[in-house]
Amino acid sequence: MSETAIEFTDVEKRYGDVRAVDAISFSIRKGELVTFLGPSGCGKTTSLRLIAGLELPTAGTVRIAGENVSTRAASERNVGMVFQSYALFPHMNVIDNVAYGPTIRGGAKKAAIERGREILTLLGLDGLEKRLPSELSGGQQQRVAVARAIVQQPDVLLFDEPLSNVDAKLRRRVREEIRDLQRRFNLTAVYVTHDQEEALAVSDRIVVMSQGKIAQIGTPQELYDRPSSRFVADFIGDANLIEGAVSQNAFTVEGLSLPLPQPAPDGPATISVRPERIALEKGDGVSKIRTATYLGSRYEYIVDTPFGTVLVSAPISLAPLDRGDTVKLGIAPGGFTVVEHA
Amino acid sequence: MKQVFRTINQVGGLWLLLGLTAVLILPWYKVAPPELVSGGALSDAALFQALAGRAWLWPPVLGILALAGLRVARGERWQADDLVLPIAGTSFLFFLFQAFAIGLRGPAIPALGEAFPAAMLGQTGLGWGGFALGAALVGIIADSLAARGFCRGERFGANAVIFVVALLLLFVFFPIIRLASAALFTPEGVFQPGVFIERALAPDLWNIDCLTGGSRCGVVINTLILGITSATLSTALGLALALLVARTGFRFKGALRAISILPIITPPFVVGVAIIVLFGRTGVVTGWLDMLFGIPPTRWIYGLPGIVLAQVLAFAPITFLVLLGTVEAINPTLEEASKTLGAKPFATFRTITWPLLRPGLAAAFLLAFIESLADFGNPIVLGGGYDVLSIRIFFAVVGARYDLGNAAVLSIILLTMTLGAFWLQTQWLGRKSYVTVTGKSDAGLAAQLPTPLKRTAYMVVIPWVLFTLGVYLIVMVGGFVNDIGRWDLTPTFRHLNTAFSFEIGERGLQLFGSAWNSLQTTLLVSAIAAPLTTAIGILTAYLISRQSFVGKQAFEFGTMLSFAIPGTVVGVSYVAAFNIPPVDITGTMAILVICFMFRNMPVGMRAGIAALSQIDKSMEEASQTLGANGFTTLRTIVLPLIRPAVFTSMVYAFVTAMTAVSAVIFLVSARHNMATAYIMGRVENGEFALAIAYSAVLMVIMIISIVLIQFLVGKRQLGRRAELQSVTAPTAAE
Ligand SMILES: Nc1ncnc2c1ncn2[C@@H]1O[C@H](COP(=O)(O)OP(=O)(O)OP(=O)(O)O)[C@@H](O)[C@H]1O
Ligand SMILES: [Mg+2]
């Protein structure tokens, strides 16, 4: 049932010697919200623009709704895009902005305006039709931008860092709105952000990018629980990276031996353990609490262990640990993943 | 309308239709060629000409037919087919080759004559069919490149880039190449570098007798002396004005700025004429001097002094504007620092202000130097026996002894000098940054000009103001009094009547005046040229600031270069290039319009680039993702937002087309005469009053037109953008 909306096959985009996007392949299903996540300059915006047709790939193919659109201009694709600056046309009022697409695509002006009004109503923007963009609040401008982008029922709706112009306090609300809208209209959406928390909160799936390449694709949970590389583990959430070795299907490091979920050959390896997957038990262990921080909803401890310092996040308990306490570390099977293995 | 475009697109696009029309229907040649078969070819279109024996026309004809076949076979997106580019490309190359290789008098290469006996008869210039086919092939090439992802797959962008480049090549570079070959080859095509060197080194060019006490210098030396004198004086005057405005309590800033616009809307020759009326042998001022002080009248004004006077009057406003910018950009805190260190005002000026001014001075000097070299109107009126390059070039083409080769050599010398100055100027401007590095935002009061300097500045400026007033008084009055030359100030309309008499009788409006013809042509040409110039200027700006393509920098430089070529050189190069097939368009109105388009486009281009840099690019991208192609985006989004640039460009293009003379003087014809050429004729005949009356009429028309253009282009809806930007400006994430 899950039809493919967008498919990238070995897509590459170069600017001179810079490979902004380096042979990436992935596909996005209809009705899905996928996030491109990664550090600055990793090629997120470029990938998004490749979908929109605002850039054309230097190699590889881009398919939208099954059709190869690799050399097709933006105006010949059916995509909607919400720009970081909203890019509302300052010389047109709200309704003209929203009706712009249907009008220039050759529809009757009247029908276009009618359609625009419907969308504005759905987005709770009635009464603002005649205002100029400069007479709207930032939030209203963004909703107008969204209305303009979805009025033609695009194959895919693209967002480039839609929250970067939004007040920090409002971000949570706006991102919920976007998610809600996407579900309500069953839109296929691609969302670019460099904020991992935002990505985890809104996405069906996340594409983590690094230096023009895809580091990992997966649901938020998969990425969080089973990062496939050091980079992903580190980029998403907090991670303790512990270097040790695999022997006899167990990961061992001084004072610790963890059975592997799947058998693996012997050799040096690194695992990633999330801070909340480590249990601390007060007692005569070899590890020692260096700092203990009370964060209201939980405690955070930094613990000196024989294999380095680790970060532990623990629920509020009746008997909190203190600086200097010696503790024993426990990691549940499945509470860690091997991210590097030679 | 939209429907029409859509249908055309479905049929295969404008270009394919145009190409088919070009080879099947339109006459291929400008003038029907001699008949090859008895009874003649069925029609003048290329297909039938090819059938009748002009076999060299087959490749382009077959090319277009093959492309039409591809359209039928491949469907609507036929431009993406792998065969399109090779077919269109080769057809175009063959098209160019035959056009240039077979001239009016037969083939340039003997082998061609053997292959195609019919070619021995030669062929005339391209007609509608030929031009249409050229355009169609270029368009198809652009479309097929776009289908391969050139310009992000945007057909409009790709077409715009390719066409602008093609037009620049045809109308800027090709004429210069022809000019160079006219200098290096005999008309028969024999390479003759010896003659070139001989001509370029002729003593009457480089003679420096006048510097060593002799009577006359060579024309190149004359030109240099004029350029240096004129540029030095203009720069000095501009500096005095700039210092007065920026560094004293001068109160007539607005008036000065207004005066500085005058030279732009002043037709050529009229300043020269006014100067003669004032200072000539029978001039007003000369008469007074004779009466009051017994200074005998002489002809001193004819020659270097007169030309310099007229040029300084025209260039001082330009240098003033350049230097005002420099003076205002000097950070006052630097001067204050110097003072707190104990320097006296004059020492501060000498050690701080002056060095900071130097780059601006150099820029202003070079600008005035280039203008002086290119000037044609003033030397021809006031030159007397003082010969400069632009005049010499003019007479080599228009005079009794037509000698294009010599004109070409002189043009190349002139061009080398201007380009050299232009290059120096870009070097200077490139390094001026340390002047403006801190901008104007710093607090602090600009140092007042030291008193002695202030006095000097006033002493320079006051005579200039009086002189300007005198000249423009003559221009305003001279046409409407009996005989300004003899100071007979009885008001009369007789000059106006000579030029513009008309009658409204039973046969409707009838125009009798001798100037109507040229006025109509001028207005028509300017009215056509202004929007076209603006279109190509703004389009080029759009390409430069919004498209990325290979060779963009060279492209940008090329467009600026076309601005630096002196008008006289453009005129000669057009004569050299467009008097003979394949592009034989001299004597038409089109050549006048084209000449203006490419000479004046850089102003619109620069205004456009500046305006576009203020506009968020994502608005255009938004428009594209909403389904608008490049052209719709330009029309509905970009143009409304850059109206001021459009206005600037329109006004400039219109006004310069009305007042230009140096290039068009070569291109006018009996049928299409321009106002400036007509005025020049009157001046040569000594009919000063008529010339002045006509000039006054032109100035009034220009002022009315500027108001009208402002009204048409409109300034509505502007100013909101600033507000919007302040709202959407990124509110610093995190
Ligand atoms: N037009 C261009 N010309 C040259 N290089 C470019 C261009 N656009 C992007 N790049 C380069 O491509 C790389 C990826 O850029 P991109 O804008 O996709 O990054 P990003 O992941 O969106 O970063 P950010 O989070 O900072 O927005 C960067 O190294 C950038 O410098
Ligand atoms: Mg980005």
mmCIF file with all atom_site columns, C-alpha atoms in Angstrom, chain A residues 49 52-56 71-77 79-81 83 85-92 97 100-101 103-107 132-138 141 148-149 152 164-167 171 194-195, chain B residues 2-3 6 77 80 146-155 616-630 632-633 635-638 640-641 717 720-721 723-724 727-734:
data_model
loop_
_atom_site.group_PDB
_atom_site.id
_atom_site.type_symbol
_atom_site.label_atom_id
_atom_site.label_alt_id
_atom_site.label_comp_id
_atom_site.label_asym_id
_atom_site.label_entity_id
_atom_site.label_seq_id
_atom_site.pdbx_PDB_ins_code
_atom_site.Cartn_x
_atom_site.Cartn_y
_atom_site.Cartn_z
_atom_site.occupancy
_atom_site.B_iso_or_equiv
_atom_site.pdbx_formal_charge
_atom_site.auth_seq_id
_atom_site.auth_comp_id
_atom_site.auth_asym_id
_atom_site.auth_atom_id
_atom_site.pdbx_PDB_model_num
ATOM 1   C CA . ARG A 1 49  ? 16.306 21.907 -3.389  1.00 0.00 ? 49  ARG A CA 1
ATOM 2   C CA . ALA A 1 52  ? 12.085 21.009 -5.550  1.00 0.00 ? 52  ALA A CA 1
ATOM 3   C CA . GLY A 1 53  ? 13.999 21.316 -8.816  1.00 0.00 ? 53  GLY A CA 1
ATOM 4   C CA . LEU A 1 54  ? 15.686 24.506 -7.690  1.00 0.00 ? 54  LEU A CA 1
ATOM 5   C CA . GLU A 1 55  ? 18.910 22.597 -8.260  1.00 0.00 ? 55  GLU A CA 1
ATOM 6   C CA . LEU A 1 56  ? 19.401 19.822 -10.763 1.00 0.00 ? 56  LEU A CA 1
ATOM 7   C CA . THR A 1 71  ? 16.303 17.544 -15.671 1.00 0.00 ? 71  THR A CA 1
ATOM 8   C CA . ARG A 1 72  ? 12.948 19.108 -15.083 1.00 0.00 ? 72  ARG A CA 1
ATOM 9   C CA . ALA A 1 73  ? 12.722 22.688 -13.838 1.00 0.00 ? 73  ALA A CA 1
ATOM 10  C CA . ALA A 1 74  ? 10.993 23.569 -10.595 1.00 0.00 ? 74  ALA A CA 1
ATOM 11  C CA . SER A 1 75  ? 8.090  25.099 -12.459 1.00 0.00 ? 75  SER A CA 1
ATOM 12  C CA . GLU A 1 76  ? 7.392  21.810 -14.186 1.00 0.00 ? 76  GLU A CA 1
ATOM 13  C CA . ARG A 1 77  ? 7.237  19.770 -10.998 1.00 0.00 ? 77  ARG A CA 1
ATOM 14  C CA . VAL A 1 79  ? 6.029  20.537 -5.258  1.00 0.00 ? 79  VAL A CA 1
ATOM 15  C CA . GLY A 1 80  ? 5.184  23.004 -2.556  1.00 0.00 ? 80  GLY A CA 1
ATOM 16  C CA . MET A 1 81  ? 7.905  24.693 -0.584  1.00 0.00 ? 81  MET A CA 1
ATOM 17  C CA . PHE A 1 83  ? 10.929 28.901 2.675   1.00 0.00 ? 83  PHE A CA 1
ATOM 18  C CA . SER A 1 85  ? 12.175 33.525 5.084   1.00 0.00 ? 85  SER A CA 1
ATOM 19  C CA . TYR A 1 86  ? 8.614  32.583 3.986   1.00 0.00 ? 86  TYR A CA 1
ATOM 20  C CA . ALA A 1 87  ? 9.266  34.451 0.723   1.00 0.00 ? 87  ALA A CA 1
ATOM 21  C CA . LEU A 1 88  ? 5.785  35.918 0.549   1.00 0.00 ? 88  LEU A CA 1
ATOM 22  C CA . PHE A 1 89  ? 5.391  38.315 -2.356  1.00 0.00 ? 89  PHE A CA 1
ATOM 23  C CA . PRO A 1 90  ? 5.453  41.719 -0.677  1.00 0.00 ? 90  PRO A CA 1
ATOM 24  C CA . HIS A 1 91  ? 3.531  43.477 -3.420  1.00 0.00 ? 91  HIS A CA 1
ATOM 25  C CA . MET A 1 92  ? 0.561  41.106 -3.291  1.00 0.00 ? 92  MET A CA 1
ATOM 26  C CA . ASN A 1 97  ? -0.219 35.256 -2.690  1.00 0.00 ? 97  ASN A CA 1
ATOM 27  C CA . TYR A 1 100 ? -0.765 32.906 -7.298  1.00 0.00 ? 100 TYR A CA 1
ATOM 28  C CA . GLY A 1 101 ? 0.004  29.273 -8.139  1.00 0.00 ? 101 GLY A CA 1
ATOM 29  C CA . THR A 1 103 ? -3.660 31.554 -11.377 1.00 0.00 ? 103 THR A CA 1
ATOM 30  C CA . ILE A 1 104 ? -0.393 31.283 -13.235 1.00 0.00 ? 104 ILE A CA 1
ATOM 31  C CA . ARG A 1 105 ? -0.901 27.589 -13.851 1.00 0.00 ? 105 ARG A CA 1
ATOM 32  C CA . GLY A 1 106 ? -3.662 28.768 -16.138 1.00 0.00 ? 106 GLY A CA 1
ATOM 33  C CA . GLY A 1 107 ? -6.749 28.420 -13.977 1.00 0.00 ? 107 GLY A CA 1
ATOM 34  C CA . LEU A 1 132 ? -0.212 42.716 2.764   1.00 0.00 ? 132 LEU A CA 1
ATOM 35  C CA . PRO A 1 133 ? 2.434  40.344 4.119   1.00 0.00 ? 133 PRO A CA 1
ATOM 36  C CA . SER A 1 134 ? 4.071  43.262 5.875   1.00 0.00 ? 134 SER A CA 1
ATOM 37  C CA . GLU A 1 135 ? 0.905  43.651 7.915   1.00 0.00 ? 135 GLU A CA 1
ATOM 38  C CA . LEU A 1 136 ? 1.020  40.141 9.384   1.00 0.00 ? 136 LEU A CA 1
ATOM 39  C CA . SER A 1 137 ? 2.726  38.675 12.401  1.00 0.00 ? 137 SER A CA 1
ATOM 40  C CA . GLY A 1 138 ? 5.549  36.223 11.896  1.00 0.00 ? 138 GLY A CA 1
ATOM 41  C CA . GLN A 1 141 ? 3.140  34.894 7.649   1.00 0.00 ? 141 GLN A CA 1
ATOM 42  C CA . ARG A 1 148 ? 0.352  29.049 -0.576  1.00 0.00 ? 148 ARG A CA 1
ATOM 43  C CA . ALA A 1 149 ? 2.465  25.908 -0.766  1.00 0.00 ? 149 ALA A CA 1
ATOM 44  C CA . GLN A 1 152 ? -2.224 23.125 -5.430  1.00 0.00 ? 152 GLN A CA 1
ATOM 45  C CA . SER A 1 164 ? 14.345 29.213 12.573  1.00 0.00 ? 164 SER A CA 1
ATOM 46  C CA . ASN A 1 165 ? 12.365 32.449 12.316  1.00 0.00 ? 165 ASN A CA 1
ATOM 47  C CA . VAL A 1 166 ? 10.037 31.493 15.126  1.00 0.00 ? 166 VAL A CA 1
ATOM 48  C CA . ASP A 1 167 ? 10.410 32.590 18.694  1.00 0.00 ? 167 ASP A CA 1
ATOM 49  C CA . ARG A 1 171 ? 8.651  26.440 18.346  1.00 0.00 ? 171 ARG A CA 1
ATOM 50  C CA . HIS A 1 194 ? 19.687 20.812 12.263  1.00 0.00 ? 194 HIS A CA 1
ATOM 51  C CA . ASP A 1 195 ? 17.934 20.468 15.592  1.00 0.00 ? 195 ASP A CA 1
ATOM 52  C CA . LYS B 2 2   ? -1.976 31.894 -22.126 1.00 0.00 ? 2   LYS B CA 1
ATOM 53  C CA . GLN B 2 3   ? -3.884 29.444 -24.257 1.00 0.00 ? 3   GLN B CA 1
ATOM 54  C CA . ARG B 2 6   ? 0.237  26.591 -24.478 1.00 0.00 ? 6   ARG B CA 1
ATOM 55  C CA . ARG B 2 77  ? 9.171  16.776 -24.794 1.00 0.00 ? 77  ARG B CA 1
ATOM 56  C CA . ALA B 2 80  ? 15.202 16.360 -24.595 1.00 0.00 ? 80  ALA B CA 1
ATOM 57  C CA . ALA B 2 146 ? 17.586 23.528 -20.839 1.00 0.00 ? 146 ALA B CA 1
ATOM 58  C CA . ALA B 2 147 ? 16.116 20.076 -21.322 1.00 0.00 ? 147 ALA B CA 1
ATOM 59  C CA . ARG B 2 148 ? 19.527 18.758 -20.299 1.00 0.00 ? 148 ARG B CA 1
ATOM 60  C CA . GLY B 2 149 ? 19.590 20.789 -17.124 1.00 0.00 ? 149 GLY B CA 1
ATOM 61  C CA . PHE B 2 150 ? 21.344 23.962 -18.268 1.00 0.00 ? 150 PHE B CA 1
ATOM 62  C CA . CYS B 2 151 ? 20.175 26.878 -16.085 1.00 0.00 ? 151 CYS B CA 1
ATOM 63  C CA . ARG B 2 152 ? 18.439 24.455 -13.723 1.00 0.00 ? 152 ARG B CA 1
ATOM 64  C CA . GLY B 2 153 ? 16.268 23.255 -16.550 1.00 0.00 ? 153 GLY B CA 1
ATOM 65  C CA . GLU B 2 154 ? 14.628 26.655 -16.867 1.00 0.00 ? 154 GLU B CA 1
ATOM 66  C CA . ARG B 2 155 ? 13.835 27.255 -20.535 1.00 0.00 ? 155 ARG B CA 1
ATOM 67  C CA . ASP B 2 616 ? 15.407 37.889 -1.366  1.00 0.00 ? 616 ASP B CA 1
ATOM 68  C CA . LYS B 2 617 ? 16.102 35.259 -3.978  1.00 0.00 ? 617 LYS B CA 1
ATOM 69  C CA . SER B 2 618 ? 13.699 32.806 -2.395  1.00 0.00 ? 618 SER B CA 1
ATOM 70  C CA . MET B 2 619 ? 10.754 34.874 -3.593  1.00 0.00 ? 619 MET B CA 1
ATOM 71  C CA . GLU B 2 620 ? 11.618 33.930 -7.139  1.00 0.00 ? 620 GLU B CA 1
ATOM 72  C CA . GLU B 2 621 ? 12.191 30.340 -6.122  1.00 0.00 ? 621 GLU B CA 1
ATOM 73  C CA . ALA B 2 622 ? 8.814  30.320 -4.396  1.00 0.00 ? 622 ALA B CA 1
ATOM 74  C CA . SER B 2 623 ? 7.258  31.550 -7.593  1.00 0.00 ? 623 SER B CA 1
ATOM 75  C CA . GLN B 2 624 ? 8.953  28.772 -9.525  1.00 0.00 ? 624 GLN B CA 1
ATOM 76  C CA . THR B 2 625 ? 7.891  26.015 -7.179  1.00 0.00 ? 625 THR B CA 1
ATOM 77  C CA . LEU B 2 626 ? 4.363  27.367 -7.566  1.00 0.00 ? 626 LEU B CA 1
ATOM 78  C CA . GLY B 2 627 ? 4.600  26.639 -11.265 1.00 0.00 ? 627 GLY B CA 1
ATOM 79  C CA . ALA B 2 628 ? 5.688  29.945 -12.752 1.00 0.00 ? 628 ALA B CA 1
ATOM 80  C CA . ASN B 2 629 ? 8.354  29.710 -15.406 1.00 0.00 ? 629 ASN B CA 1
ATOM 81  C CA . GLY B 2 630 ? 11.267 32.135 -15.485 1.00 0.00 ? 630 GLY B CA 1
ATOM 82  C CA . THR B 2 632 ? 6.335  34.761 -15.537 1.00 0.00 ? 632 THR B CA 1
ATOM 83  C CA . THR B 2 633 ? 8.471  35.078 -12.437 1.00 0.00 ? 633 THR B CA 1
ATOM 84  C CA . ARG B 2 635 ? 7.172  39.685 -14.982 1.00 0.00 ? 635 ARG B CA 1
ATOM 85  C CA . THR B 2 636 ? 5.022  39.129 -11.925 1.00 0.00 ? 636 THR B CA 1
ATOM 86  C CA . ILE B 2 637 ? 7.540  39.086 -9.094  1.00 0.00 ? 637 ILE B CA 1
ATOM 87  C CA . VAL B 2 638 ? 10.853 40.636 -10.027 1.00 0.00 ? 638 VAL B CA 1
ATOM 88  C CA . PRO B 2 640 ? 7.292  45.008 -9.747  1.00 0.00 ? 640 PRO B CA 1
ATOM 89  C CA . LEU B 2 641 ? 9.946  44.920 -7.054  1.00 0.00 ? 641 LEU B CA 1
ATOM 90  C CA . GLN B 2 717 ? 3.649  49.697 -3.972  1.00 0.00 ? 717 GLN B CA 1
ATOM 91  C CA . ARG B 2 720 ? 6.578  48.225 1.685   1.00 0.00 ? 720 ARG B CA 1
ATOM 92  C CA . ARG B 2 721 ? 9.476  45.954 1.084   1.00 0.00 ? 721 ARG B CA 1
ATOM 93  C CA . GLU B 2 723 ? 8.890  47.014 6.248   1.00 0.00 ? 723 GLU B CA 1
ATOM 94  C CA . LEU B 2 724 ? 8.539  43.410 5.241   1.00 0.00 ? 724 LEU B CA 1
ATOM 95  C CA . VAL B 2 727 ? 9.490  41.724 9.913   1.00 0.00 ? 727 VAL B CA 1
ATOM 96  C CA . THR B 2 728 ? 10.862 38.612 8.311   1.00 0.00 ? 728 THR B CA 1
ATOM 97  C CA . ALA B 2 729 ? 14.485 39.277 9.062   1.00 0.00 ? 729 ALA B CA 1
ATOM 98  C CA . PRO B 2 730 ? 15.722 36.172 10.855  1.00 0.00 ? 730 PRO B CA 1
ATOM 99  C CA . THR B 2 731 ? 15.090 36.759 14.520  1.00 0.00 ? 731 THR B CA 1
ATOM 100 C CA . ALA B 2 732 ? 18.438 35.269 15.410  1.00 0.00 ? 732 ALA B CA 1
ATOM 101 C CA . ALA B 2 733 ? 17.749 31.619 15.998  1.00 0.00 ? 733 ALA B CA 1
ATOM 102 C CA . GLU B 2 734 ? 18.684 30.461 19.482  1.00 0.00 ? 734 GLU B CA 1
#
